[in-house]
Amino acid sequence: MLDIEVIEDPAAAEASLDPIRTRILQELVEPASATQLAAKVGLPRQKVNYHLKALERHGLVELVEERRKGNVTERVLRSTAASYLISPVALASVAPDPRRFSDRFSAFWLLSLASRTVQEMGKLIAGAAVAKKKLASFAIDGEITFRSAAERAAFAEELGVAVTQLVDKYHDGGAAAVAGGGRKHRLVVVLHPALKTGALKASSTQHSAEKDQSND
């Protein structure tokens, strides 16, 4: 089981977004049969089997074992990953293209870079899993508080200079480096405002309220 699986197939993405199937994927982090799942999600076993077949067809759940119980064969399944992330590849025709935005201060460019990161890392993780190799990656995540917009701008400028100096120090773009086994790596540095406390919860609550109103 993968820690995170990136979904690229549009049909698989659609299948995973169904609320019942999302719940089933969550429950199947631990292997279970349709009968066991039915008790957990509060649905008839036949209905659970219907959803399981759809998820299995799209490669989101996998068979762990089969158990014989009298004249019945009970199938035990589990999710293929602990978590799932839908790649922008699933919306290829409308996915953001970083080449459309070249302004380093553009929030849309930041989103485009994040989109590309999801696409590329999804393919790299899948390839590493097939090759049974560890994927070399590195990330830093943290928060910093600025007293003013001027300080934020100064920090961004110094960070850009520091990163450029490191790139100049270690980057070897020559053909000899590639021929000698060198490999290109993607470097992305982002800085954006942190969400205010409770913003995500408030947004989720508002979305639920709007959905309820639309169903009235």
PDB file of C-alpha atoms in Angstrom:
ATOM      1  CA  MET A   1       0.000   0.000   0.000  1.00  0.00           C
ATOM      2  CA  LEU A   2       1.260   3.433  -0.958  1.00  0.00           C
ATOM      3  CA  ASP A   3       1.181   6.326   1.516  1.00  0.00           C
ATOM      4  CA  ILE A   4      -0.261   8.590  -1.211  1.00  0.00           C
ATOM      5  CA  GLU A   5      -1.523   7.645  -4.652  1.00  0.00           C
ATOM      6  CA  VAL A   6      -1.968  10.311  -7.320  1.00  0.00           C
ATOM      7  CA  ILE A   7      -5.023   9.663  -9.491  1.00  0.00           C
ATOM      8  CA  GLU A   8      -4.556  10.632 -13.137  1.00  0.00           C
ATOM      9  CA  ASP A   9      -7.415   8.797 -14.847  1.00  0.00           C
ATOM     10  CA  PRO A  10     -10.544  11.009 -15.093  1.00  0.00           C
ATOM     11  CA  ALA A  11     -12.881   8.048 -14.596  1.00  0.00           C
ATOM     12  CA  ALA A  12     -10.977   6.941 -11.492  1.00  0.00           C
ATOM     13  CA  ALA A  13     -11.085  10.501 -10.177  1.00  0.00           C
ATOM     14  CA  GLU A  14     -14.850  10.610 -10.678  1.00  0.00           C
ATOM     15  CA  ALA A  15     -15.245   7.272  -8.913  1.00  0.00           C
ATOM     16  CA  SER A  16     -13.166   8.398  -5.941  1.00  0.00           C
ATOM     17  CA  LEU A  17     -15.176  11.605  -5.460  1.00  0.00           C
ATOM     18  CA  ASP A  18     -18.418   9.782  -4.711  1.00  0.00           C
ATOM     19  CA  PRO A  19     -19.016  10.334  -0.938  1.00  0.00           C
ATOM     20  CA  ILE A  20     -19.837   6.679  -0.271  1.00  0.00           C
ATOM     21  CA  ARG A  21     -16.783   5.452  -2.157  1.00  0.00           C
ATOM     22  CA  THR A  22     -14.603   7.972  -0.370  1.00  0.00           C
ATOM     23  CA  ARG A  23     -15.841   6.535   2.928  1.00  0.00           C
ATOM     24  CA  ILE A  24     -15.152   3.006   1.691  1.00  0.00           C
ATOM     25  CA  LEU A  25     -11.599   3.942   0.682  1.00  0.00           C
ATOM     26  CA  GLN A  26     -11.096   5.414   4.126  1.00  0.00           C
ATOM     27  CA  GLU A  27     -12.369   2.281   5.858  1.00  0.00           C
ATOM     28  CA  LEU A  28     -10.316  -0.015   3.620  1.00  0.00           C
ATOM     29  CA  VAL A  29      -7.007   1.270   4.927  1.00  0.00           C
ATOM     30  CA  GLU A  30      -7.470  -1.908   6.957  1.00  0.00           C
ATOM     31  CA  PRO A  31      -8.493  -4.956   4.857  1.00  0.00           C
ATOM     32  CA  ALA A  32     -12.162  -5.889   5.072  1.00  0.00           C
ATOM     33  CA  SER A  33     -14.877  -7.831   3.296  1.00  0.00           C
ATOM     34  CA  ALA A  34     -18.093  -6.416   1.848  1.00  0.00           C
ATOM     35  CA  THR A  35     -20.000  -7.788   4.862  1.00  0.00           C
ATOM     36  CA  GLN A  36     -17.664  -6.052   7.303  1.00  0.00           C
ATOM     37  CA  LEU A  37     -17.831  -2.816   5.331  1.00  0.00           C
ATOM     38  CA  ALA A  38     -21.606  -2.908   5.177  1.00  0.00           C
ATOM     39  CA  ALA A  39     -21.780  -2.852   8.972  1.00  0.00           C
ATOM     40  CA  LYS A  40     -19.358   0.092   9.143  1.00  0.00           C
ATOM     41  CA  VAL A  41     -20.934   2.311   6.502  1.00  0.00           C
ATOM     42  CA  GLY A  42     -24.551   1.371   7.182  1.00  0.00           C
ATOM     43  CA  LEU A  43     -25.424   0.070   3.718  1.00  0.00           C
ATOM     44  CA  PRO A  44     -26.672  -3.299   2.413  1.00  0.00           C
ATOM     45  CA  ARG A  45     -23.896  -5.680   1.420  1.00  0.00           C
ATOM     46  CA  GLN A  46     -25.109  -5.733  -2.194  1.00  0.00           C
ATOM     47  CA  LYS A  47     -24.811  -1.954  -2.387  1.00  0.00           C
ATOM     48  CA  VAL A  48     -21.311  -2.069  -0.899  1.00  0.00           C
ATOM     49  CA  ASN A  49     -20.332  -4.733  -3.435  1.00  0.00           C
ATOM     50  CA  TYR A  50     -21.498  -2.456  -6.236  1.00  0.00           C
ATOM     51  CA  HIS A  51     -19.218   0.338  -5.059  1.00  0.00           C
ATOM     52  CA  LEU A  52     -16.331  -2.046  -4.420  1.00  0.00           C
ATOM     53  CA  LYS A  53     -16.494  -3.352  -7.972  1.00  0.00           C
ATOM     54  CA  ALA A  54     -16.344   0.200  -9.318  1.00  0.00           C
ATOM     55  CA  LEU A  55     -13.356   1.064  -7.133  1.00  0.00           C
ATOM     56  CA  GLU A  56     -11.583  -2.165  -8.035  1.00  0.00           C
ATOM     57  CA  ARG A  57     -12.245  -1.581 -11.732  1.00  0.00           C
ATOM     58  CA  HIS A  58     -10.433   1.748 -11.472  1.00  0.00           C
ATOM     59  CA  GLY A  59      -7.531   0.313  -9.490  1.00  0.00           C
ATOM     60  CA  LEU A  60      -8.344   2.064  -6.213  1.00  0.00           C
ATOM     61  CA  VAL A  61      -8.823  -1.093  -4.158  1.00  0.00           C
ATOM     62  CA  GLU A  62      -7.020  -4.412  -4.408  1.00  0.00           C
ATOM     63  CA  LEU A  63      -7.691  -8.017  -3.439  1.00  0.00           C
ATOM     64  CA  VAL A  64      -5.846  -9.177  -0.316  1.00  0.00           C
ATOM     65  CA  GLU A  65      -7.257 -12.686   0.033  1.00  0.00           C
ATOM     66  CA  GLU A  66     -10.246 -14.913  -0.611  1.00  0.00           C
ATOM     67  CA  ARG A  67     -11.897 -16.910   2.171  1.00  0.00           C
ATOM     68  CA  ARG A  68     -14.200 -19.880   1.746  1.00  0.00           C
ATOM     69  CA  LYS A  69     -17.279 -19.801   3.979  1.00  0.00           C
ATOM     70  CA  GLY A  70     -19.418 -22.803   3.135  1.00  0.00           C
ATOM     71  CA  ASN A  71     -20.480 -22.413  -0.480  1.00  0.00           C
ATOM     72  CA  VAL A  72     -19.517 -18.732  -0.549  1.00  0.00           C
ATOM     73  CA  THR A  73     -16.153 -17.172  -1.318  1.00  0.00           C
ATOM     74  CA  GLU A  74     -15.593 -14.015   0.706  1.00  0.00           C
ATOM     75  CA  ARG A  75     -13.262 -11.451  -0.879  1.00  0.00           C
ATOM     76  CA  VAL A  76     -11.134  -9.308   1.418  1.00  0.00           C
ATOM     77  CA  LEU A  77      -9.979  -6.031  -0.103  1.00  0.00           C
ATOM     78  CA  ARG A  78      -8.027  -2.959   0.895  1.00  0.00           C
ATOM     79  CA  SER A  79      -7.342   0.478  -0.526  1.00  0.00           C
ATOM     80  CA  THR A  80      -4.275   0.761  -2.751  1.00  0.00           C
ATOM     81  CA  ALA A  81      -3.147   3.790  -0.726  1.00  0.00           C
ATOM     82  CA  ALA A  82      -3.679   5.428   2.643  1.00  0.00           C
ATOM     83  CA  SER A  83      -4.458   8.751   0.935  1.00  0.00           C
ATOM     84  CA  TYR A  84      -5.346   9.898  -2.565  1.00  0.00           C
ATOM     85  CA  LEU A  85      -4.651  13.057  -4.527  1.00  0.00           C
ATOM     86  CA  ILE A  86      -6.263  13.870  -7.855  1.00  0.00           C
ATOM     87  CA  SER A  87      -3.716  15.037 -10.411  1.00  0.00           C
ATOM     88  CA  PRO A  88      -4.447  17.986 -12.714  1.00  0.00           C
ATOM     89  CA  VAL A  89      -3.779  15.422 -15.461  1.00  0.00           C
ATOM     90  CA  ALA A  90      -7.351  14.227 -14.820  1.00  0.00           C
ATOM     91  CA  LEU A  91      -8.434  17.624 -16.178  1.00  0.00           C
ATOM     92  CA  ALA A  92      -5.762  17.786 -18.848  1.00  0.00           C
ATOM     93  CA  SER A  93      -7.668  20.028 -21.238  1.00  0.00           C
ATOM     94  CA  VAL A  94      -8.142  22.719 -18.591  1.00  0.00           C
ATOM     95  CA  ALA A  95      -5.128  22.070 -16.346  1.00  0.00           C
ATOM     96  CA  PRO A  96      -2.993  25.152 -15.585  1.00  0.00           C
ATOM     97  CA  ASP A  97       0.182  25.585 -17.624  1.00  0.00           C
ATOM     98  CA  PRO A  98       3.107  27.338 -15.857  1.00  0.00           C
ATOM     99  CA  ARG A  99       4.256  28.657 -19.228  1.00  0.00           C
ATOM    100  CA  ARG A 100       1.210  30.924 -19.339  1.00  0.00           C
ATOM    101  CA  PHE A 101       2.388  32.806 -16.248  1.00  0.00           C
ATOM    102  CA  SER A 102       5.957  34.061 -15.922  1.00  0.00           C
ATOM    103  CA  ASP A 103       5.490  36.591 -13.117  1.00  0.00           C
ATOM    104  CA  ARG A 104       7.174  35.332  -9.972  1.00  0.00           C
ATOM    105  CA  PHE A 105       4.765  37.432  -7.875  1.00  0.00           C
ATOM    106  CA  SER A 106       1.699  35.899  -9.510  1.00  0.00           C
ATOM    107  CA  ALA A 107      -0.476  33.691  -7.302  1.00  0.00           C
ATOM    108  CA  PHE A 108      -1.701  31.974 -10.463  1.00  0.00           C
ATOM    109  CA  TRP A 109       1.868  31.042 -11.389  1.00  0.00           C
ATOM    110  CA  LEU A 110       2.352  29.603  -7.899  1.00  0.00           C
ATOM    111  CA  LEU A 111      -0.752  27.461  -8.370  1.00  0.00           C
ATOM    112  CA  SER A 112       0.459  26.373 -11.806  1.00  0.00           C
ATOM    113  CA  LEU A 113       3.791  25.315 -10.338  1.00  0.00           C
ATOM    114  CA  ALA A 114       2.024  23.401  -7.578  1.00  0.00           C
ATOM    115  CA  SER A 115      -0.133  21.720 -10.209  1.00  0.00           C
ATOM    116  CA  ARG A 116       2.937  20.673 -12.178  1.00  0.00           C
ATOM    117  CA  THR A 117       4.554  19.384  -8.985  1.00  0.00           C
ATOM    118  CA  VAL A 118       1.572  17.120  -8.320  1.00  0.00           C
ATOM    119  CA  GLN A 119       1.683  15.810 -11.886  1.00  0.00           C
ATOM    120  CA  GLU A 120       5.412  15.123 -11.914  1.00  0.00           C
ATOM    121  CA  MET A 121       5.621  13.686  -8.395  1.00  0.00           C
ATOM    122  CA  GLY A 122       2.681  11.401  -9.113  1.00  0.00           C
ATOM    123  CA  LYS A 123       4.479   9.894 -12.092  1.00  0.00           C
ATOM    124  CA  LEU A 124       7.788   9.693 -10.214  1.00  0.00           C
ATOM    125  CA  ILE A 125       6.212   7.968  -7.202  1.00  0.00           C
ATOM    126  CA  ALA A 126       4.471   5.447  -9.443  1.00  0.00           C
ATOM    127  CA  GLY A 127       7.697   4.758 -11.320  1.00  0.00           C
ATOM    128  CA  ALA A 128       9.699   4.374  -8.124  1.00  0.00           C
ATOM    129  CA  ALA A 129       7.107   1.938  -6.758  1.00  0.00           C
ATOM    130  CA  VAL A 130       7.323  -0.224  -9.883  1.00  0.00           C
ATOM    131  CA  ALA A 131      11.133  -0.147  -9.794  1.00  0.00           C
ATOM    132  CA  LYS A 132      11.056  -0.728  -6.012  1.00  0.00           C
ATOM    133  CA  LYS A 133      13.420   2.175  -5.492  1.00  0.00           C
ATOM    134  CA  LYS A 134      13.345   5.079  -3.071  1.00  0.00           C
ATOM    135  CA  LEU A 135      12.579   8.423  -4.661  1.00  0.00           C
ATOM    136  CA  ALA A 136      15.079  11.166  -3.815  1.00  0.00           C
ATOM    137  CA  SER A 137      13.185  14.308  -2.826  1.00  0.00           C
ATOM    138  CA  PHE A 138      13.452  17.134  -0.322  1.00  0.00           C
ATOM    139  CA  ALA A 139      11.026  19.713   1.023  1.00  0.00           C
ATOM    140  CA  ILE A 140      10.863  22.424   3.670  1.00  0.00           C
ATOM    141  CA  ASP A 141       7.606  23.645   5.199  1.00  0.00           C
ATOM    142  CA  GLY A 142       7.307  26.386   7.786  1.00  0.00           C
ATOM    143  CA  GLU A 143       5.774  29.723   8.682  1.00  0.00           C
ATOM    144  CA  ILE A 144       7.304  33.168   9.068  1.00  0.00           C
ATOM    145  CA  THR A 145       5.659  36.365  10.311  1.00  0.00           C
ATOM    146  CA  PHE A 146       6.633  39.703   8.763  1.00  0.00           C
ATOM    147  CA  ARG A 147       6.082  43.025  10.501  1.00  0.00           C
ATOM    148  CA  SER A 148       5.436  44.804   7.216  1.00  0.00           C
ATOM    149  CA  ALA A 149       5.011  44.332   3.493  1.00  0.00           C
ATOM    150  CA  ALA A 150       8.415  45.951   3.032  1.00  0.00           C
ATOM    151  CA  GLU A 151      10.070  43.272   5.178  1.00  0.00           C
ATOM    152  CA  ARG A 152       8.272  40.568   3.229  1.00  0.00           C
ATOM    153  CA  ALA A 153       9.528  42.016  -0.043  1.00  0.00           C
ATOM    154  CA  ALA A 154      13.078  42.293   1.333  1.00  0.00           C
ATOM    155  CA  PHE A 155      12.959  38.670   2.511  1.00  0.00           C
ATOM    156  CA  ALA A 156      11.737  37.475  -0.896  1.00  0.00           C
ATOM    157  CA  GLU A 157      14.547  39.385  -2.600  1.00  0.00           C
ATOM    158  CA  GLU A 158      17.239  37.955  -0.300  1.00  0.00           C
ATOM    159  CA  LEU A 159      15.798  34.456  -0.621  1.00  0.00           C
ATOM    160  CA  GLY A 160      15.902  34.727  -4.404  1.00  0.00           C
ATOM    161  CA  VAL A 161      19.537  35.841  -4.312  1.00  0.00           C
ATOM    162  CA  ALA A 162      20.513  33.048  -1.912  1.00  0.00           C
ATOM    163  CA  VAL A 163      18.812  30.377  -4.017  1.00  0.00           C
ATOM    164  CA  THR A 164      20.400  31.735  -7.200  1.00  0.00           C
ATOM    165  CA  GLN A 165      23.844  31.570  -5.576  1.00  0.00           C
ATOM    166  CA  LEU A 166      23.271  27.950  -4.532  1.00  0.00           C
ATOM    167  CA  VAL A 167      22.094  27.039  -8.028  1.00  0.00           C
ATOM    168  CA  ASP A 168      25.183  28.673  -9.548  1.00  0.00           C
ATOM    169  CA  LYS A 169      27.370  26.735  -7.109  1.00  0.00           C
ATOM    170  CA  TYR A 170      25.958  23.261  -7.681  1.00  0.00           C
ATOM    171  CA  HIS A 171      24.277  23.272 -11.084  1.00  0.00           C
ATOM    172  CA  ASP A 172      26.136  21.597 -13.919  1.00  0.00           C
ATOM    173  CA  GLY A 173      24.186  21.912 -17.123  1.00  0.00           C
ATOM    174  CA  GLY A 174      26.907  20.482 -19.342  1.00  0.00           C
ATOM    175  CA  ALA A 175      26.401  17.442 -21.548  1.00  0.00           C
ATOM    176  CA  ALA A 176      29.277  15.724 -19.766  1.00  0.00           C
ATOM    177  CA  ALA A 177      27.384  15.805 -16.472  1.00  0.00           C
ATOM    178  CA  VAL A 178      24.344  14.127 -18.038  1.00  0.00           C
ATOM    179  CA  ALA A 179      26.503  11.586 -19.846  1.00  0.00           C
ATOM    180  CA  GLY A 180      28.259  10.827 -16.571  1.00  0.00           C
ATOM    181  CA  GLY A 181      25.023   9.939 -14.849  1.00  0.00           C
ATOM    182  CA  GLY A 182      23.955  13.389 -13.690  1.00  0.00           C
ATOM    183  CA  ARG A 183      20.232  13.946 -13.372  1.00  0.00           C
ATOM    184  CA  LYS A 184      18.158  17.104 -13.539  1.00  0.00           C
ATOM    185  CA  HIS A 185      16.144  18.040 -10.479  1.00  0.00           C
ATOM    186  CA  ARG A 186      13.184  20.386 -10.226  1.00  0.00           C
ATOM    187  CA  LEU A 187      13.520  23.278  -7.747  1.00  0.00           C
ATOM    188  CA  VAL A 188      10.435  25.223  -6.667  1.00  0.00           C
ATOM    189  CA  VAL A 189      10.428  27.850  -3.900  1.00  0.00           C
ATOM    190  CA  VAL A 190       7.135  29.438  -2.859  1.00  0.00           C
ATOM    191  CA  LEU A 191       6.011  32.026  -0.342  1.00  0.00           C
ATOM    192  CA  HIS A 192       2.346  32.836   0.313  1.00  0.00           C
ATOM    193  CA  PRO A 193       0.158  34.108   3.152  1.00  0.00           C
ATOM    194  CA  ALA A 194      -0.920  31.470   5.665  1.00  0.00           C
ATOM    195  CA  LEU A 195      -4.638  30.832   6.012  1.00  0.00           C
ATOM    196  CA  LYS A 196      -6.200  32.433   9.049  1.00  0.00           C
ATOM    197  CA  THR A 197      -7.129  30.077  11.897  1.00  0.00           C
ATOM    198  CA  GLY A 198     -10.472  28.458  11.213  1.00  0.00           C
ATOM    199  CA  ALA A 199     -10.582  29.623   7.587  1.00  0.00           C
ATOM    200  CA  LEU A 200     -10.739  26.103   6.200  1.00  0.00           C
ATOM    201  CA  LYS A 201     -13.443  25.072   8.661  1.00  0.00           C
ATOM    202  CA  ALA A 202     -15.466  28.206   7.922  1.00  0.00           C
ATOM    203  CA  SER A 203     -15.143  27.625   4.185  1.00  0.00           C
ATOM    204  CA  SER A 204     -16.245  24.008   4.560  1.00  0.00           C
ATOM    205  CA  THR A 205     -19.236  25.033   6.702  1.00  0.00           C
ATOM    206  CA  GLN A 206     -20.278  27.689   4.187  1.00  0.00           C
ATOM    207  CA  HIS A 207     -20.000  25.214   1.310  1.00  0.00           C
ATOM    208  CA  SER A 208     -22.188  22.714   3.179  1.00  0.00           C
ATOM    209  CA  ALA A 209     -24.778  25.390   3.937  1.00  0.00           C
ATOM    210  CA  GLU A 210     -24.885  26.501   0.305  1.00  0.00           C
ATOM    211  CA  LYS A 211     -25.282  22.897  -0.810  1.00  0.00           C
ATOM    212  CA  ASP A 212     -28.151  22.361   1.637  1.00  0.00           C
ATOM    213  CA  GLN A 213     -29.868  25.514   0.370  1.00  0.00           C
ATOM    214  CA  SER A 214     -29.521  24.397  -3.231  1.00  0.00           C
ATOM    215  CA  ASN A 215     -31.243  21.129  -2.317  1.00  0.00           C
ATOM    216  CA  ASP A 216     -34.221  22.888  -0.696  1.00  0.00           C
TER     217      ASP A 216
END
